[in-house]
Each structure stands twice: as C-alpha cells, then as structure tokens.
C-alpha cells in the first residue's frame, strides 16, 4: 500500500496514516480500499477514533459458535452444582470440557491467572480462583466461562444457588439477573453505550442494592478484552454510539450491601468490604441492524 499523498510505500511497522497512533499492520493494513484521501468507512472510523473492532459476518458466526460451546459447558456446570463439591471441581470440569471440544480456556495464564475459569462464592464479587473451598447449602456461586474456539472468544457467566436458596440469596440473584436483562434491552443502533449503565444502576439501586464500579463489560470476540468498556452505572447520553457489528459483554456485578470492595493477597479475588453477598450475570451481545442478539443466550 502506498500513501496516496506522498506516493511512498507504507511499511508494516510504520505509523498508520489514518492517525490512530498504531502501527499500520495492526490498524488499517487489512482494511479493504483504505486510502488517506477517502472518507473513512464506519468500521475504519470506529477503529481509528475508539479502537473498536466492528465485526464482519464471518467473525460474528465464529463468536456465535464459541458461544454455543460455552453454553454447553455451562449446562454441565449447572448439573454438577451441589453442596460438598469444591470450586476446583468446577474448574476441572470446565477445563476438560473446553479441551475436549478443541478449544482453549481463555482465563488460564491470562496475566498470570492460574485456573481455567473464575468461580466466585457469596461475598466474592469476581475473579475467584478455584481451589479447596467447599460449596455449602445456601451458598451462591458465580461461574464465569470464556472459551476460545478457532480463534474466536465468547464470554458469559451465571450465578447459581447451591442447594436451598436463602432469602438474601434469592434477592441478590434476582436483582443481578434483572439488571442484566434491563441493560441488554437498551441495546440498539444509535443509542449511547452509557444508557446501558444508566438503566442497570437505576434499577439496582431502587432495589436497595449497589453496583460495583471497578469492573466493567468489554468488547470481545477477536480478543479476550477489547474496546469499548461497558460501564454498569452512569448517565444517559454518554459514551460511544452503538452501531451494528459491535460485540461486547454486559456483566453487572450487584452487591446486597455497599459497593466498596478490596482485592485479596492473590491479586485477583475481589470481595465485598462488608461481607455482603454479590451476584453477577453476563452475556456476549451483538448490536444488530435493529436491536441486539445474544451470542451466549440463556433465559433471564
């Protein structure tokens, strides 16, 4: 490719002429009909301005297939949840089922994370490291699964009751589930991404619960964590405008008590400061021409 302004060839490692600040090979090199003299396509504009990758139809199909695998694994996890098992038992199941399907567990070794799935019990908000903790009757447990199949990522989680549900457990799980549902229902082209967080925060806080702010949803599909970030709180009319082909997670973390948290010495596990229960639900969402599609669909 030549720079049509100077007539010189653009090297793979040269700064991209679009002005993104990235190397040409990781920015616009593979975009069809790229020219510094032509108006940017929507895909190029979102990549340049926001580093958001608008997914092509074949990429969406790849993510969708990974999502189907994720849900099949999640069903097996749900079948095994009962008092007496350890969080590491869940990790073993997820790891073996992922590998058996020819996929890779994305969490394993990601920035040093030592396991293949995040398992978060009761006061653990997210990023719980599976281990010797035994699930007890009345617990709630969140299982967060991210496989990579043929290079495509899908990300989803659910919170399960262990044995009988307590009144507090029922409340926080119900509020977290409805929070995700309300966030998803906001999604359609032309809507600001901040409207998602506004809808979630407005609902959760009306129920007397709090929304965790330190962790957010994110773009996903070609990598584990992409742009944009999806806040689960905020005001209407803020953030990037949604367009068809965007793929991201919505994954509100809702606490029964205060939203304040701390990270344990393992540098991963986030827990509520007041010991209150925390629940989360997550799906991978595609912005379609007239609304949304979950690429990891389960009933809410």
mmCIF file of N, CA and C in Angstrom, residues 102-154:
data_model
loop_
_atom_site.group_PDB
_atom_site.id
_atom_site.type_symbol
_atom_site.label_atom_id
_atom_site.label_comp_id
_atom_site.label_asym_id
_atom_site.label_seq_id
_atom_site.Cartn_x
_atom_site.Cartn_y
_atom_site.Cartn_z
ATOM 1 N N UNK A 102 -11.806 -29.056 21.560
ATOM 2 C CA UNK A 102 -10.804 -28.464 20.671
ATOM 3 C C UNK A 102 -10.628 -26.978 20.888
ATOM 4 N N UNK A 103 -11.064 -26.491 22.039
ATOM 5 C CA UNK A 103 -10.967 -25.073 22.356
ATOM 6 C C UNK A 103 -9.908 -24.851 23.445
ATOM 7 N N UNK A 104 -9.728 -23.587 23.800
ATOM 8 C CA UNK A 104 -8.748 -23.191 24.818
ATOM 9 C C UNK A 104 -9.455 -22.357 25.877
ATOM 10 N N UNK A 105 -9.201 -22.607 27.171
ATOM 11 C CA UNK A 105 -9.791 -21.761 28.213
ATOM 12 C C UNK A 105 -9.032 -20.432 28.302
ATOM 13 N N UNK A 106 -9.687 -19.348 27.945
ATOM 14 C CA UNK A 106 -9.015 -18.054 27.888
ATOM 15 C C UNK A 106 -8.444 -17.590 29.226
ATOM 16 N N UNK A 107 -9.096 -17.858 30.367
ATOM 17 C CA UNK A 107 -8.532 -17.352 31.632
ATOM 18 C C UNK A 107 -7.195 -17.969 32.010
ATOM 19 N N UNK A 108 -6.918 -19.194 31.575
ATOM 20 C CA UNK A 108 -5.721 -19.909 32.028
ATOM 21 C C UNK A 108 -4.457 -19.174 31.590
ATOM 22 N N UNK A 109 -3.678 -18.728 32.573
ATOM 23 C CA UNK A 109 -2.425 -17.986 32.381
ATOM 24 C C UNK A 109 -2.641 -16.561 31.869
ATOM 25 N N UNK A 110 -3.894 -16.111 31.780
ATOM 26 C CA UNK A 110 -4.136 -14.731 31.352
ATOM 27 C C UNK A 110 -3.644 -13.780 32.440
ATOM 28 N N UNK A 111 -2.611 -13.026 32.129
ATOM 29 C CA UNK A 111 -1.996 -12.107 33.087
ATOM 30 C C UNK A 111 -1.666 -12.796 34.405
ATOM 31 N N UNK A 112 -1.329 -14.086 34.312
ATOM 32 C CA UNK A 112 -0.938 -14.844 35.489
ATOM 33 C C UNK A 112 -2.061 -15.560 36.207
ATOM 34 N N UNK A 113 -3.304 -15.473 35.704
ATOM 35 C CA UNK A 113 -4.400 -16.182 36.364
ATOM 36 C C UNK A 113 -4.136 -17.690 36.266
ATOM 37 N N UNK A 114 -4.221 -18.429 37.381
ATOM 38 C CA UNK A 114 -3.741 -19.808 37.395
ATOM 39 C C UNK A 114 -4.739 -20.887 37.004
ATOM 40 N N UNK A 115 -5.999 -20.527 36.750
ATOM 41 C CA UNK A 115 -7.022 -21.536 36.504
ATOM 42 C C UNK A 115 -7.762 -21.261 35.200
ATOM 43 N N UNK A 116 -8.656 -22.171 34.832
ATOM 44 C CA UNK A 116 -9.352 -22.102 33.546
ATOM 45 C C UNK A 116 -10.717 -21.435 33.605
ATOM 46 N N UNK A 117 -11.159 -21.065 34.802
ATOM 47 C CA UNK A 117 -12.471 -20.444 34.974
ATOM 48 C C UNK A 117 -12.441 -19.638 36.268
ATOM 49 N N UNK A 118 -13.261 -18.599 36.341
ATOM 50 C CA UNK A 118 -13.414 -17.849 37.587
ATOM 51 C C UNK A 118 -14.635 -18.386 38.331
ATOM 52 N N UNK A 119 -14.468 -18.686 39.610
ATOM 53 C CA UNK A 119 -15.560 -19.206 40.441
ATOM 54 C C UNK A 119 -15.634 -18.344 41.697
ATOM 55 N N UNK A 120 -16.751 -17.629 41.854
ATOM 56 C CA UNK A 120 -16.865 -16.627 42.911
ATOM 57 C C UNK A 120 -18.051 -16.954 43.818
ATOM 58 N N UNK A 121 -17.763 -17.170 45.100
ATOM 59 C CA UNK A 121 -18.764 -17.645 46.057
ATOM 60 C C UNK A 121 -19.154 -16.538 47.044
ATOM 61 N N UNK A 122 -20.458 -16.318 47.205
ATOM 62 C CA UNK A 122 -21.021 -15.444 48.242
ATOM 63 C C UNK A 122 -20.476 -14.014 48.186
ATOM 64 N N UNK A 123 -19.543 -13.688 49.072
ATOM 65 C CA UNK A 123 -19.010 -12.326 49.171
ATOM 66 C C UNK A 123 -17.979 -12.005 48.086
ATOM 67 N N UNK A 124 -17.575 -13.018 47.308
ATOM 68 C CA UNK A 124 -16.621 -12.791 46.226
ATOM 69 C C UNK A 124 -17.363 -12.173 45.039
ATOM 70 N N UNK A 125 -16.923 -11.017 44.622
ATOM 71 C CA UNK A 125 -17.585 -10.290 43.544
ATOM 72 C C UNK A 125 -17.225 -10.881 42.187
ATOM 73 N N UNK A 126 -15.939 -11.118 41.975
ATOM 74 C CA UNK A 126 -15.479 -11.656 40.695
ATOM 75 C C UNK A 126 -14.049 -12.146 40.822
ATOM 76 N N UNK A 127 -13.603 -12.872 39.794
ATOM 77 C CA UNK A 127 -12.214 -13.343 39.669
ATOM 78 C C UNK A 127 -11.795 -14.283 40.788
ATOM 79 N N UNK A 128 -12.769 -15.008 41.347
ATOM 80 C CA UNK A 128 -12.425 -16.004 42.346
ATOM 81 C C UNK A 128 -11.586 -17.117 41.733
ATOM 82 N N UNK A 129 -10.483 -17.450 42.392
ATOM 83 C CA UNK A 129 -9.593 -18.507 41.900
ATOM 84 C C UNK A 129 -10.067 -19.842 42.461
ATOM 85 N N UNK A 130 -10.412 -20.807 41.613
ATOM 86 C CA UNK A 130 -10.861 -22.114 42.104
ATOM 87 C C UNK A 130 -9.803 -22.772 42.986
ATOM 88 N N UNK A 131 -10.296 -23.455 44.010
ATOM 89 C CA UNK A 131 -9.369 -24.107 44.930
ATOM 90 C C UNK A 131 -10.090 -25.088 45.825
ATOM 91 N N UNK A 132 -9.738 -25.092 47.102
ATOM 92 C CA UNK A 132 -10.258 -26.084 48.044
ATOM 93 C C UNK A 132 -11.569 -25.664 48.710
ATOM 94 N N UNK A 133 -12.063 -24.480 48.421
ATOM 95 C CA UNK A 133 -13.294 -24.015 49.074
ATOM 96 C C UNK A 133 -14.448 -24.950 48.732
ATOM 97 N N UNK A 134 -15.129 -25.427 49.770
ATOM 98 C CA UNK A 134 -16.241 -26.370 49.598
ATOM 99 C C UNK A 134 -17.557 -25.599 49.560
ATOM 100 N N UNK A 135 -18.378 -25.882 48.572
ATOM 101 C CA UNK A 135 -19.682 -25.242 48.475
ATOM 102 C C UNK A 135 -20.611 -25.817 49.529
ATOM 103 N N UNK A 136 -21.366 -24.910 50.168
ATOM 104 C CA UNK A 136 -22.274 -25.318 51.244
ATOM 105 C C UNK A 136 -23.714 -24.978 50.884
ATOM 106 N N UNK A 137 -24.635 -25.682 51.495
ATOM 107 C CA UNK A 137 -26.048 -25.404 51.280
ATOM 108 C C UNK A 137 -26.351 -23.944 51.629
ATOM 109 N N UNK A 138 -27.040 -23.240 50.710
ATOM 110 C CA UNK A 138 -27.364 -21.845 50.922
ATOM 111 C C UNK A 138 -26.396 -20.872 50.287
ATOM 112 N N UNK A 139 -25.254 -21.367 49.807
ATOM 113 C CA UNK A 139 -24.307 -20.507 49.103
ATOM 114 C C UNK A 139 -24.881 -20.072 47.753
ATOM 115 N N UNK A 140 -24.321 -18.994 47.221
ATOM 116 C CA UNK A 140 -24.491 -18.682 45.800
ATOM 117 C C UNK A 140 -23.104 -18.705 45.173
ATOM 118 N N UNK A 141 -23.029 -19.139 43.926
ATOM 119 C CA UNK A 141 -21.729 -19.256 43.269
ATOM 120 C C UNK A 141 -21.837 -18.798 41.816
ATOM 121 N N UNK A 142 -20.947 -17.906 41.440
ATOM 122 C CA UNK A 142 -20.882 -17.426 40.059
ATOM 123 C C UNK A 142 -19.774 -18.160 39.318
ATOM 124 N N UNK A 143 -20.106 -18.623 38.107
ATOM 125 C CA UNK A 143 -19.129 -19.321 37.258
ATOM 126 C C UNK A 143 -19.005 -18.544 35.954
ATOM 127 N N UNK A 144 -17.799 -18.076 35.671
ATOM 128 C CA UNK A 144 -17.516 -17.187 34.535
ATOM 129 C C UNK A 144 -16.621 -17.924 33.538
ATOM 130 N N UNK A 145 -17.182 -18.230 32.362
ATOM 131 C CA UNK A 145 -16.513 -19.093 31.384
ATOM 132 C C UNK A 145 -16.183 -18.307 30.117
ATOM 133 N N UNK A 146 -14.952 -18.477 29.616
ATOM 134 C CA UNK A 146 -14.547 -17.835 28.359
ATOM 135 C C UNK A 146 -13.698 -18.809 27.542
ATOM 136 N N UNK A 147 -14.303 -19.520 26.591
ATOM 137 C CA UNK A 147 -13.510 -20.378 25.718
ATOM 138 C C UNK A 147 -13.034 -19.619 24.472
ATOM 139 N N UNK A 148 -11.987 -20.150 23.869
ATOM 140 C CA UNK A 148 -11.517 -19.666 22.563
ATOM 141 C C UNK A 148 -11.618 -20.839 21.602
ATOM 142 N N UNK A 149 -12.449 -20.713 20.586
ATOM 143 C CA UNK A 149 -12.646 -21.775 19.606
ATOM 144 C C UNK A 149 -12.309 -21.232 18.224
ATOM 145 N N UNK A 150 -11.328 -21.849 17.582
ATOM 146 C CA UNK A 150 -10.888 -21.407 16.252
ATOM 147 C C UNK A 150 -10.534 -19.925 16.230
ATOM 148 N N UNK A 151 -9.983 -19.437 17.334
ATOM 149 C CA UNK A 151 -9.542 -18.051 17.412
ATOM 150 C C UNK A 151 -10.594 -17.062 17.858
ATOM 151 N N UNK A 152 -11.825 -17.531 18.110
ATOM 152 C CA UNK A 152 -12.911 -16.631 18.497
ATOM 153 C C UNK A 152 -13.277 -16.826 19.967
ATOM 154 N N UNK A 153 -13.511 -15.711 20.649
ATOM 155 C CA UNK A 153 -13.827 -15.700 22.072
ATOM 156 C C UNK A 153 -15.314 -15.452 22.291
ATOM 157 N N UNK A 154 -15.878 -16.099 23.309
ATOM 158 C CA UNK A 154 -17.203 -15.760 23.826
ATOM 159 C C UNK A 154 -17.096 -15.780 25.348
#
